[in-house]
Short mmCIF file of C-alpha atoms in Angstrom, two decimals:
data_model
loop_
_atom_site.label_atom_id
_atom_site.label_comp_id
_atom_site.label_asym_id
_atom_site.label_seq_id
_atom_site.Cartn_x
_atom_site.Cartn_y
_atom_site.Cartn_z
CA MET A 119 57.39 67.93 11.08
CA THR A 120 56.50 71.39 9.82
CA SER A 121 59.60 73.50 9.18
CA VAL A 122 59.15 77.22 9.67
CA ASN A 123 62.01 79.64 9.08
CA TYR A 124 61.49 82.51 11.54
CA GLU A 125 64.32 84.97 10.96
CA LEU A 126 64.66 87.68 13.56
CA GLY A 127 64.78 91.24 12.41
CA GLU A 128 64.87 94.64 14.04
CA LYS A 129 64.39 94.52 17.84
CA GLY A 130 64.06 90.74 17.72
CA LYS A 131 60.80 90.77 15.69
CA PRO A 132 60.19 88.37 12.83
CA LEU A 133 61.27 89.92 9.57
CA GLU A 134 57.72 89.86 8.35
CA GLU A 135 56.87 92.37 11.11
CA SER A 136 59.85 94.69 10.61
CA GLU A 137 61.64 96.36 7.79
CA GLN A 138 63.13 93.99 5.25
CA ILE A 139 66.84 94.79 5.39
CA PRO A 140 68.86 93.65 2.36
CA VAL A 141 71.76 91.31 3.02
CA HIS A 142 75.17 92.96 2.73
CA THR A 143 77.42 90.85 0.53
CA GLY A 144 81.15 91.09 -0.01
CA TYR A 145 83.90 92.14 2.36
CA GLY A 146 82.94 94.58 5.09
CA ALA A 147 83.86 96.04 8.46
CA ARG A 148 82.47 92.98 10.25
CA HIS A 149 85.05 90.81 8.47
CA THR A 150 87.87 93.09 9.59
CA PHE A 151 86.55 92.75 13.13
CA THR A 152 86.47 88.96 12.78
CA ILE A 153 90.04 88.75 11.47
CA LEU A 154 91.44 90.96 14.22
CA SER A 155 89.38 89.06 16.81
CA PHE A 156 90.94 85.84 15.54
CA ILE A 157 94.42 87.30 16.03
CA GLY A 158 93.33 88.69 19.40
CA TYR A 159 92.33 85.22 20.62
CA PHE A 160 95.59 83.91 19.17
CA ASN A 161 97.52 86.43 21.27
CA LEU A 162 95.58 85.64 24.45
CA TYR A 163 96.46 81.96 24.27
CA ALA A 164 99.98 82.30 22.86
CA LEU A 165 101.00 84.77 25.57
CA ARG A 166 99.44 82.55 28.23
CA HIS A 167 100.98 79.20 27.27
CA ASN A 168 104.45 80.01 25.91
CA LEU A 169 105.81 79.82 29.46
CA SER A 170 104.71 76.16 29.71
CA ILE A 171 107.39 75.12 27.20
CA ALA A 172 109.92 77.83 28.08
CA MET A 173 109.85 76.62 31.68
CA VAL A 174 111.67 73.44 30.62
CA ALA A 175 114.63 75.52 29.44
CA MET A 176 114.40 78.20 32.16
CA ALA A 177 114.48 75.82 35.14
CA ASN A 178 117.77 74.06 35.88
CA HIS A 179 117.08 72.29 39.16
CA THR A 180 118.65 69.01 40.20
CA ASP A 181 116.23 66.74 42.03
CA SER A 182 117.10 65.41 45.43
CA ILE A 183 115.39 62.03 45.41
CA SER A 184 115.19 60.21 48.69
CA ASN A 185 115.53 56.80 47.05
CA PRO A 186 118.46 56.93 44.62
CA ASN A 187 117.35 53.73 42.90
CA THR A 188 113.97 55.18 41.96
CA SER A 189 115.30 57.46 39.27
CA ALA A 190 117.45 54.83 37.66
CA SER A 191 114.72 52.23 37.51
CA TRP A 192 112.17 54.56 35.95
CA GLU A 193 114.45 56.60 33.70
CA CYS A 194 113.51 56.58 30.02
CA PRO A 195 116.02 56.65 27.18
CA ASP A 196 116.17 59.38 24.59
CA PRO A 197 113.69 58.48 21.78
CA VAL A 198 116.30 59.08 19.06
CA ASN A 199 119.69 58.30 20.49
CA ASN A 200 118.50 55.88 23.19
CA VAL A 201 120.50 57.78 25.80
CA THR A 202 119.40 60.08 28.55
CA THR A 203 119.58 63.74 27.54
CA LYS A 204 119.69 66.98 29.44
CA PRO A 205 118.08 70.22 28.31
CA THR A 206 120.11 72.07 25.71
CA ALA A 207 122.22 74.87 27.15
CA ASN A 208 121.15 78.35 26.15
CA LYS A 209 122.94 81.66 26.14
CA ALA A 210 120.39 83.14 28.53
CA MET A 211 120.65 82.34 32.20
CA ASP A 212 118.53 79.64 33.81
CA PHE A 213 117.06 79.43 37.30
CA ASP A 214 117.29 77.01 40.20
CA TRP A 215 113.54 76.56 40.61
CA ASP A 216 112.38 73.36 42.25
CA GLU A 217 109.19 71.67 41.09
CA ALA A 218 107.01 73.40 43.68
CA THR A 219 108.26 76.81 42.58
CA GLN A 220 107.71 75.93 38.92
CA GLY A 221 104.14 74.90 39.72
CA LEU A 222 103.53 78.16 41.57
CA ILE A 223 104.86 80.22 38.65
CA LEU A 224 102.76 78.31 36.11
CA SER A 225 99.58 78.63 38.18
CA SER A 226 100.08 82.30 39.09
CA PHE A 227 98.55 83.48 35.80
CA PHE A 228 95.23 81.95 36.78
CA TYR A 229 95.07 83.76 40.12
CA GLY A 230 94.44 86.94 38.16
CA TYR A 231 92.52 85.27 35.36
CA VAL A 232 89.72 83.84 37.51
CA ALA A 233 89.31 87.15 39.35
CA THR A 234 88.22 89.13 36.26
CA GLN A 235 85.89 86.65 34.53
CA ILE A 236 82.65 88.09 35.88
CA PRO A 237 83.82 91.71 36.45
CA GLY A 238 85.22 91.79 32.90
CA GLY A 239 81.83 90.92 31.47
CA MET A 240 80.13 93.58 33.60
CA LEU A 241 82.67 96.24 32.62
CA SER A 242 82.31 95.48 28.92
CA GLU A 243 78.52 95.72 29.21
CA ARG A 244 78.78 99.11 30.90
CA PHE A 245 81.73 100.75 29.13
CA GLY A 246 82.20 98.72 25.94
CA GLY A 247 84.72 96.08 25.02
CA LYS A 248 87.11 97.71 22.53
CA HIS A 249 89.54 99.24 25.02
CA LEU A 250 89.30 96.32 27.45
CA VAL A 251 90.38 94.02 24.63
CA GLY A 252 92.96 96.30 23.06
CA PHE A 253 94.75 97.60 26.12
CA GLY A 254 94.34 94.28 27.90
CA ILE A 255 96.30 92.42 25.23
CA LEU A 256 98.77 95.31 24.88
CA ILE A 257 99.58 95.22 28.61
CA MET A 258 99.87 91.45 28.45
CA ALA A 259 102.23 91.69 25.44
CA ILE A 260 104.47 94.32 27.05
CA LEU A 261 104.75 92.31 30.26
CA THR A 262 105.59 89.23 28.20
CA ILE A 263 108.45 91.09 26.49
CA LEU A 264 109.71 92.18 29.91
CA THR A 265 109.48 88.67 31.40
CA PRO A 266 113.15 87.69 30.79
CA LEU A 267 114.32 90.94 32.39
CA VAL A 268 111.92 90.60 35.31
CA ALA A 269 112.95 87.01 36.01
CA ALA A 270 116.68 87.72 35.72
CA GLU A 271 116.89 91.04 37.55
CA PHE A 272 114.06 91.04 40.09
CA GLY A 273 113.58 87.40 40.99
CA THR A 274 110.87 84.80 41.30
CA TRP A 275 108.22 86.81 43.14
CA ALA A 276 108.47 89.64 40.61
CA LEU A 277 107.84 87.08 37.85
CA ILE A 278 104.85 85.67 39.74
CA THR A 279 103.43 89.17 40.19
CA THR A 280 103.89 89.83 36.48
CA ARG A 281 101.99 86.67 35.60
CA VAL A 282 99.14 87.56 37.97
CA ILE A 283 98.77 90.95 36.28
CA GLU A 284 98.77 89.26 32.87
CA GLY A 285 95.97 87.02 34.11
CA LEU A 286 93.93 89.98 35.32
CA VAL A 287 93.97 91.81 31.99
CA SER A 288 93.59 88.60 29.99
CA GLY A 289 90.41 87.58 31.84
CA ALA A 290 88.79 90.94 31.16
CA ALA A 291 89.87 90.93 27.51
CA PHE A 292 88.48 87.46 26.91
CA THR A 293 84.98 88.29 28.08
CA ALA A 294 85.07 91.68 26.31
CA ILE A 295 85.68 90.08 22.90
CA ALA A 296 82.60 87.91 23.41
CA ASN A 297 80.63 91.04 24.27
CA MET A 298 81.71 92.78 21.05
CA GLN A 299 80.87 89.75 18.92
CA GLY A 300 77.23 90.22 19.91
CA LYS A 301 77.33 93.71 18.38
CA TRP A 302 79.25 92.89 15.21
CA THR A 303 78.00 89.49 14.03
CA PRO A 304 74.73 89.43 12.04
CA GLU A 305 72.35 86.71 13.16
CA MET A 306 72.53 84.66 9.98
CA GLU A 307 76.35 84.91 9.82
CA ARG A 308 76.98 84.36 13.53
CA THR A 309 77.96 80.72 13.14
CA LEU A 310 80.73 81.31 10.60
CA LEU A 311 82.09 84.64 11.89
CA THR A 312 82.13 83.69 15.56
CA ALA A 313 83.56 80.21 14.93
CA THR A 314 86.29 81.77 12.76
CA ALA A 315 87.26 84.28 15.45
CA ASN A 316 87.18 81.73 18.27
CA ALA A 317 89.41 79.36 16.32
CA GLY A 318 92.27 81.78 16.95
CA ALA A 319 92.46 80.51 20.54
CA PHE A 320 93.17 76.93 19.49
CA VAL A 321 95.49 78.02 16.69
CA GLY A 322 97.41 80.02 19.31
CA ASN A 323 98.14 76.81 21.22
CA VAL A 324 98.96 74.86 18.08
CA VAL A 325 101.50 77.50 16.99
CA VAL A 326 103.06 78.71 20.23
CA LEU A 327 103.99 75.33 21.71
CA PRO A 328 106.20 73.97 18.88
CA VAL A 329 107.61 77.40 17.98
CA THR A 330 108.59 78.06 21.59
CA GLY A 331 110.18 74.62 21.78
CA TYR A 332 112.27 75.35 18.69
CA LEU A 333 113.32 78.80 19.90
CA CYS A 334 114.31 77.45 23.32
CA SER A 335 116.63 74.90 21.72
CA SER A 336 118.29 77.56 19.55
CA PHE A 337 120.64 80.42 20.34
CA PHE A 338 118.44 83.03 18.63
CA LEU A 339 118.02 86.04 20.94
CA GLY A 340 119.47 83.98 23.77
CA GLY A 341 117.26 80.91 23.42
CA TRP A 342 114.19 80.83 25.66
CA PRO A 343 113.83 84.67 25.88
CA ALA A 344 113.14 84.71 22.13
CA SER A 345 109.67 83.25 22.58
CA PHE A 346 108.72 86.09 24.94
CA TYR A 347 110.13 88.77 22.62
CA ILE A 348 108.53 87.41 19.44
CA PHE A 349 105.03 86.65 20.70
CA GLY A 350 105.00 89.81 22.82
CA GLY A 351 105.99 91.80 19.73
CA ILE A 352 103.15 90.23 17.73
CA GLY A 353 100.73 91.34 20.43
CA CYS A 354 102.00 94.93 20.33
CA LEU A 355 101.78 95.06 16.54
CA TRP A 356 98.23 93.67 16.64
CA PHE A 357 97.21 96.45 19.04
CA LEU A 358 97.95 99.14 16.44
CA PHE A 359 95.59 97.56 13.92
CA TRP A 360 92.91 96.94 16.56
CA HIS A 361 93.09 100.49 17.95
CA PHE A 362 92.77 102.27 14.60
CA LEU A 363 90.56 99.87 12.61
CA ILE A 364 88.05 98.58 15.17
CA TYR A 365 85.12 100.52 16.64
CA GLU A 366 82.80 99.66 19.50
CA THR A 367 79.67 99.25 17.40
CA PRO A 368 78.71 99.44 13.72
CA GLY A 369 76.91 102.72 14.50
CA THR A 370 80.15 104.40 15.66
CA HIS A 371 82.27 103.20 12.72
CA PRO A 372 83.01 106.17 10.42
CA ARG A 373 83.85 104.14 7.31
CA ILE A 374 81.25 101.37 7.35
CA SER A 375 78.72 101.48 4.53
CA SER A 376 75.16 102.40 5.38
CA LYS A 377 73.96 99.11 3.91
CA GLU A 378 76.26 96.98 6.06
CA ARG A 379 75.50 98.98 9.21
CA LYS A 380 71.75 98.52 8.79
CA TYR A 381 72.23 94.84 7.98
CA ILE A 382 74.22 94.19 11.17
CA GLU A 383 72.09 96.31 13.49
CA SER A 384 68.78 94.95 12.23
CA THR A 385 69.76 91.31 12.79
CA ALA A 386 71.67 91.53 16.07
CA GLY A 387 69.65 89.59 18.63
CA GLN A 388 69.77 90.97 22.18
CA ARG A 389 67.76 90.42 25.34
CA ALA A 390 64.80 92.80 25.25
CA ASN A 391 64.86 93.83 28.90
CA LYS A 392 68.47 94.40 29.94
CA SER A 393 67.39 96.11 33.15
CA TYR A 394 65.74 92.95 34.44
CA PRO A 395 67.54 91.94 37.68
CA ILE A 396 69.83 88.93 37.61
CA PRO A 397 68.08 86.05 39.46
CA TRP A 398 71.11 85.16 41.58
CA LYS A 399 69.10 83.08 44.04
CA GLY A 400 67.54 81.01 41.29
CA ILE A 401 70.85 80.52 39.50
CA LEU A 402 72.81 79.54 42.59
CA THR A 403 70.12 77.15 43.85
CA THR A 404 69.80 75.25 40.57
CA PRO A 405 71.57 71.87 40.88
CA ALA A 406 72.01 71.62 37.10
CA ILE A 407 74.10 74.81 37.06
CA TRP A 408 76.33 73.46 39.82
CA ALA A 409 76.65 70.20 37.89
CA ILE A 410 77.99 72.16 34.90
CA MET A 411 80.39 74.11 37.12
CA PHE A 412 81.75 70.95 38.74
CA ALA A 413 82.08 69.20 35.39
CA ALA A 414 83.94 72.24 34.04
CA PHE A 415 86.34 72.19 37.00
CA PHE A 416 87.10 68.47 36.69
CA HIS A 417 87.50 68.73 32.91
CA SER A 418 89.82 71.72 33.15
CA TRP A 419 91.95 70.02 35.80
CA GLY A 420 93.23 67.60 33.18
CA PHE A 421 93.29 70.21 30.43
CA TYR A 422 95.58 72.53 32.37
CA ILE A 423 97.85 69.70 33.45
CA ASN A 424 98.22 68.89 29.75
CA THR A 425 98.94 72.47 28.67
CA THR A 426 101.03 73.72 31.61
CA VAL A 427 102.95 70.88 33.28
CA MET A 428 102.76 67.95 30.84
CA PRO A 429 105.70 69.39 28.84
CA THR A 430 107.84 68.90 31.96
CA TYR A 431 106.79 65.24 32.16
CA MET A 432 107.61 64.66 28.51
CA ASN A 433 111.05 66.24 28.96
CA LYS A 434 112.16 64.98 32.37
CA ILE A 435 110.51 61.55 32.45
CA GLN A 436 110.07 60.54 28.82
CA LYS A 437 113.24 62.41 27.76
CA PHE A 438 111.86 64.14 24.70
CA ASN A 439 113.99 67.12 23.78
CA ILE A 440 112.43 70.54 24.06
CA THR A 441 111.73 70.90 20.32
CA GLN A 442 109.87 67.58 20.22
CA ASP A 443 108.17 68.53 23.48
CA GLY A 444 106.51 71.59 21.99
CA LEU A 445 105.39 69.76 18.86
CA LEU A 446 103.90 66.86 20.83
CA MET A 447 101.92 69.21 23.08
CA ALA A 448 100.47 70.99 20.03
CA ILE A 449 99.01 67.85 18.44
CA PRO A 450 96.30 67.24 21.10
CA ASN A 451 95.13 70.85 20.69
CA LEU A 452 94.82 70.31 16.95
CA MET A 453 92.75 67.16 17.50
CA THR A 454 90.56 69.07 19.96
CA VAL A 455 89.69 71.55 17.20
CA PHE A 456 88.48 68.74 14.95
CA THR A 457 86.56 66.81 17.63
CA GLY A 458 84.94 70.02 18.85
CA LEU A 459 83.72 71.00 15.38
CA PHE A 460 82.61 67.47 14.50
CA GLY A 461 80.91 67.02 17.86
CA GLY A 462 79.00 70.27 17.46
CA TRP A 463 77.75 69.26 14.02
CA LEU A 464 76.80 65.75 15.15
CA ALA A 465 75.02 66.99 18.28
CA ASP A 466 72.91 69.45 16.26
CA HIS A 467 72.10 66.71 13.75
CA MET A 468 70.98 64.28 16.47
CA ARG A 469 68.76 66.89 18.09
CA ARG A 470 67.19 68.02 14.83
CA SER A 471 66.43 64.44 13.81
CA ARG A 472 65.08 63.76 17.32
CA CYS A 473 67.29 60.72 17.79
CA LEU A 474 67.86 61.82 21.37
CA SER A 475 66.53 64.51 23.67
CA THR A 476 68.61 67.61 24.39
CA ILE A 477 69.85 66.43 27.79
CA ALA A 478 70.56 62.93 26.44
CA VAL A 479 72.80 64.48 23.77
CA ARG A 480 74.58 66.64 26.36
CA LYS A 481 75.19 63.66 28.65
CA LEU A 482 76.32 61.45 25.77
CA PHE A 483 78.97 63.88 24.51
CA THR A 484 80.13 64.69 28.05
CA SER A 485 80.57 60.99 28.76
CA VAL A 486 82.42 60.34 25.49
CA GLY A 487 84.82 63.23 26.10
CA LEU A 488 85.61 62.75 29.79
CA LEU A 489 85.54 58.94 29.98
CA SER A 490 87.77 58.59 26.90
CA ALA A 491 90.35 60.76 28.61
CA ALA A 492 89.90 58.84 31.88
CA LEU A 493 90.49 55.49 30.16
CA CYS A 494 93.76 56.68 28.61
CA LEU A 495 95.33 57.93 31.84
CA PRO A 496 95.88 54.62 33.73
CA LEU A 497 97.50 53.22 30.59
CA MET A 498 100.21 55.91 30.65
CA PRO A 499 102.22 54.32 33.52
CA LEU A 500 101.71 50.85 32.01
CA ALA A 501 103.22 52.06 28.73
CA GLY A 502 106.46 52.82 30.55
CA CYS A 503 108.93 54.30 28.08
CA ASP A 504 107.17 53.26 24.88
CA HIS A 505 107.12 56.66 23.25
CA VAL A 506 104.73 55.71 20.46
CA VAL A 507 102.11 54.52 22.95
CA ILE A 508 102.68 57.52 25.26
CA VAL A 509 102.20 59.99 22.41
CA THR A 510 99.13 58.12 21.12
CA LEU A 511 97.48 58.09 24.57
CA THR A 512 98.24 61.78 25.08
CA VAL A 513 96.80 62.80 21.72
CA VAL A 514 93.71 60.58 21.91
CA GLY A 515 92.93 61.23 25.58
CA ASN A 516 93.20 65.00 25.39
CA GLY A 517 91.86 65.30 21.85
CA MET A 518 88.65 63.42 22.67
CA MET A 519 87.80 66.02 25.32
CA GLY A 520 86.84 68.31 22.45
CA PHE A 521 83.49 66.49 22.41
CA CYS A 522 82.68 68.14 25.74
CA ALA A 523 82.06 71.35 23.80
CA ALA A 524 78.81 69.74 22.60
CA GLY A 525 78.10 68.38 26.08
CA PHE A 526 78.08 70.15 29.42
CA TYR A 527 79.87 73.26 28.15
CA VAL A 528 76.88 74.31 26.06
CA ASN A 529 74.23 73.01 28.46
CA PHE A 530 73.90 76.35 30.28
CA LEU A 531 72.16 77.72 27.16
CA ASP A 532 69.50 75.04 27.50
CA ILE A 533 68.82 76.15 31.07
CA GLY A 534 69.24 79.94 31.13
CA PHE A 535 70.10 81.49 27.77
CA ASN A 536 68.69 84.89 28.78
CA PHE A 537 71.50 85.17 31.33
CA SER A 538 74.17 83.44 29.27
CA GLY A 539 76.81 86.09 30.01
CA ILE A 540 76.55 85.67 33.77
CA LEU A 541 76.40 81.88 33.48
CA MET A 542 79.43 81.89 31.20
CA GLY A 543 81.33 83.93 33.78
CA LEU A 544 80.43 81.51 36.58
CA ILE A 545 81.41 78.47 34.54
CA ASN A 546 84.64 80.09 33.34
CA PHE A 547 85.44 80.98 36.94
CA SER A 548 84.94 77.39 38.07
CA SER A 549 86.86 76.09 35.08
CA ASN A 550 89.89 78.26 35.65
CA VAL A 551 90.13 77.61 39.38
CA ALA A 552 91.57 74.29 38.20
CA GLY A 553 94.27 76.28 36.43
CA VAL A 554 95.25 77.77 39.78
CA ILE A 555 95.37 74.49 41.67
CA SER A 556 96.52 71.76 39.26
CA PRO A 557 100.01 73.07 38.31
CA TYR A 558 100.82 73.78 41.96
CA PHE A 559 99.52 70.34 42.97
CA VAL A 560 101.85 68.70 40.45
CA GLY A 561 104.76 70.86 41.61
CA VAL A 562 104.29 69.92 45.27
CA LEU A 563 103.86 66.22 44.49
CA THR A 564 106.99 66.04 42.32
CA ASN A 565 109.09 68.49 44.33
CA ASN A 566 112.63 67.05 44.45
CA ASN A 567 111.09 63.75 43.40
CA GLU A 568 110.45 63.94 39.66
CA THR A 569 109.79 60.25 38.98
CA MET A 570 107.34 58.22 36.94
CA GLN A 571 105.93 56.84 40.18
CA GLN A 572 104.86 60.32 41.28
CA TRP A 573 103.41 61.04 37.86
CA GLN A 574 101.45 57.82 38.11
CA THR A 575 99.67 59.33 41.13
CA ILE A 576 98.96 62.48 39.11
CA PHE A 577 97.43 60.44 36.30
CA TYR A 578 95.22 58.48 38.71
CA VAL A 579 93.97 61.66 40.41
CA SER A 580 93.10 63.17 37.03
CA MET A 581 91.31 59.95 36.02
CA ALA A 582 89.24 60.07 39.21
CA PHE A 583 88.34 63.72 38.51
CA TYR A 584 87.18 62.90 34.98
CA VAL A 585 84.96 60.11 36.28
CA ALA A 586 83.61 62.36 39.07
CA GLY A 587 82.77 65.08 36.56
CA THR A 588 80.95 62.60 34.35
CA LEU A 589 78.91 61.13 37.20
CA THR A 590 78.00 64.56 38.58
CA PHE A 591 76.66 65.71 35.24
CA LEU A 592 74.84 62.43 34.55
CA VAL A 593 73.00 62.65 37.88
CA PHE A 594 72.21 66.37 38.10
CA GLY A 595 72.30 67.59 34.47
CA LYS A 596 69.06 68.96 33.01
CA GLY A 597 68.09 70.04 29.51
CA THR A 598 65.01 72.17 30.13
CA GLU A 599 64.68 75.92 30.62
CA ALA A 600 64.72 77.09 34.25
CA GLU A 601 61.82 79.13 35.60
CA TRP A 602 64.12 82.04 36.52
CA ASN A 603 65.11 82.35 32.85
CA LYS A 604 61.53 83.25 31.82
CA ILE A 605 61.67 87.02 32.20
CA PRO A 606 58.35 88.92 31.97
CA SER A 607 59.27 90.90 28.86
CA ASP A 608 60.44 87.80 27.03
CA ASN A 609 57.66 87.02 24.57
CA ARG A 610 59.19 84.10 22.77
CA THR A 611 56.06 81.97 22.18
CA ILE A 612 54.96 81.77 18.57
CA LYS A 613 51.28 80.99 18.27
CA ASP A 614 51.00 78.03 16.00
CA PRO A 615 48.67 75.06 16.44
CA ASN A 616 51.37 72.63 15.38
CA PRO A 617 53.66 71.76 18.35
CA ASP A 618 56.36 70.58 15.96
CA THR A 619 56.59 74.11 14.60
CA ILE A 620 57.26 75.51 18.07
CA VAL A 621 59.96 72.91 18.68
CA GLN A 622 61.60 73.76 15.37
CA CYS A 623 61.59 77.50 16.24
CA ASP A 624 63.17 76.75 19.63
CA VAL A 625 65.91 74.74 17.92
CA ILE A 626 66.60 77.58 15.48
CA ALA A 627 66.79 80.20 18.25
CA GLU A 628 68.99 77.99 20.42
CA LYS A 629 71.32 77.19 17.55
CA MET A 630 71.87 80.90 16.93
CA LEU A 631 72.62 81.47 20.60
CA THR A 632 74.92 78.45 20.79
CA HIS A 633 77.23 79.76 18.13
CA HIS A 634 77.45 83.16 19.81
CA ILE A 635 79.04 81.94 23.05
CA MET A 636 82.55 80.67 23.55
CA ILE A 637 83.72 79.02 26.76
CA ASP A 638 87.36 79.20 27.67
CA PHE A 639 88.68 75.81 28.74
#
């Protein structure tokens, strides 16, 4: 196969047709943007998920189980002392929230979050992303610091309202960072810089869960309130650096070198005709797009159960203490980072070597991720109180879902990369609807009946969803470009008699696009 290296230059032209811009080496403004974007993603996820662990310490509700023998027969011993333990008392007050109320509080964030996925992208396109990101995270951080006061002084519905507002600003900030990355990441550095920034999201989960667990079991700043004060304070401090060091574009940065500015601007790939109307009818009548949206919903159902309500299961059913709880919930996120990176590399390798077609690769990695998780879930009830097996199944099942990042979650680029922002918003919307429903579903099902038998039902429902998502994508998934993606001004065909050359160019262009987009799941 003939290998041709077509590098895009100014206005998307091959470099041979535009000015040869020298590569800017060494540290520059784009690296400062990447570092602060990394911390920004860290804040978005840390401020979102610290409540999942803190909830274990905040809620002090005694279940009223209709069958008094059920609890005794399914109760697990403490993994260290082999005795049943209760949550450690904290100096701060706790709340008599039943399981349904806890589920409502945990899901309330996503009511706001799903509402601003698409509008946030549109606002950042029109007005820029810097202030949406900066003030979005600042508002989220301030509300996080105020959470203990709001919960104690104003009650449950005030806390729910606070979480909804946090979701609103977080959704807009998330899409705005992605918008700014398109302006600040040079084409040939997009893989490394974007992957580095996006890693902050996963690191946020890995850090916040065990740290919150430790703080909740201590008396520092009252116990569970400490996690809200500390991570909220980090967000406020980050805002100062973001506000004074980051600029909307390289062209508006007063301290960037002329060489770096030209290097970034000449290699930033953008759609040539931004005024071209969005083909809503074509998008919404494409079965393959709906297949991705359904797969994203079913995948995220299990993901959000793991990150929002699984800590409660580990504490109340498996009897892990709150410090262990946070650490155990962080490990699957760490494995997801590795499987996601490895899966991305392996998928690209398989496509380049033509071992499998594009859609075959997408379906393979989707099946590996979702079916691995589905196979682990029915084994959870069978493991009973064997903590080693429970932890292993949790880590493997949730960690393997990282392979989905090379499956259906990137498939929208194969179909409609010219409208990737809109497609990303639709898929993120579908994905995060699961965040609204799943915690509340668990709360209602276990309300005053927190038993392993009820959790067995939850595991079976999640297993069925994983299988349904896999089957939907296997049947309706496609790997070819849709007709509505071929805009008139898009002259992407390179005249070359060798068809292998054209394929290689398509792979190069798609690879660059793939590493520019991040899906939140």
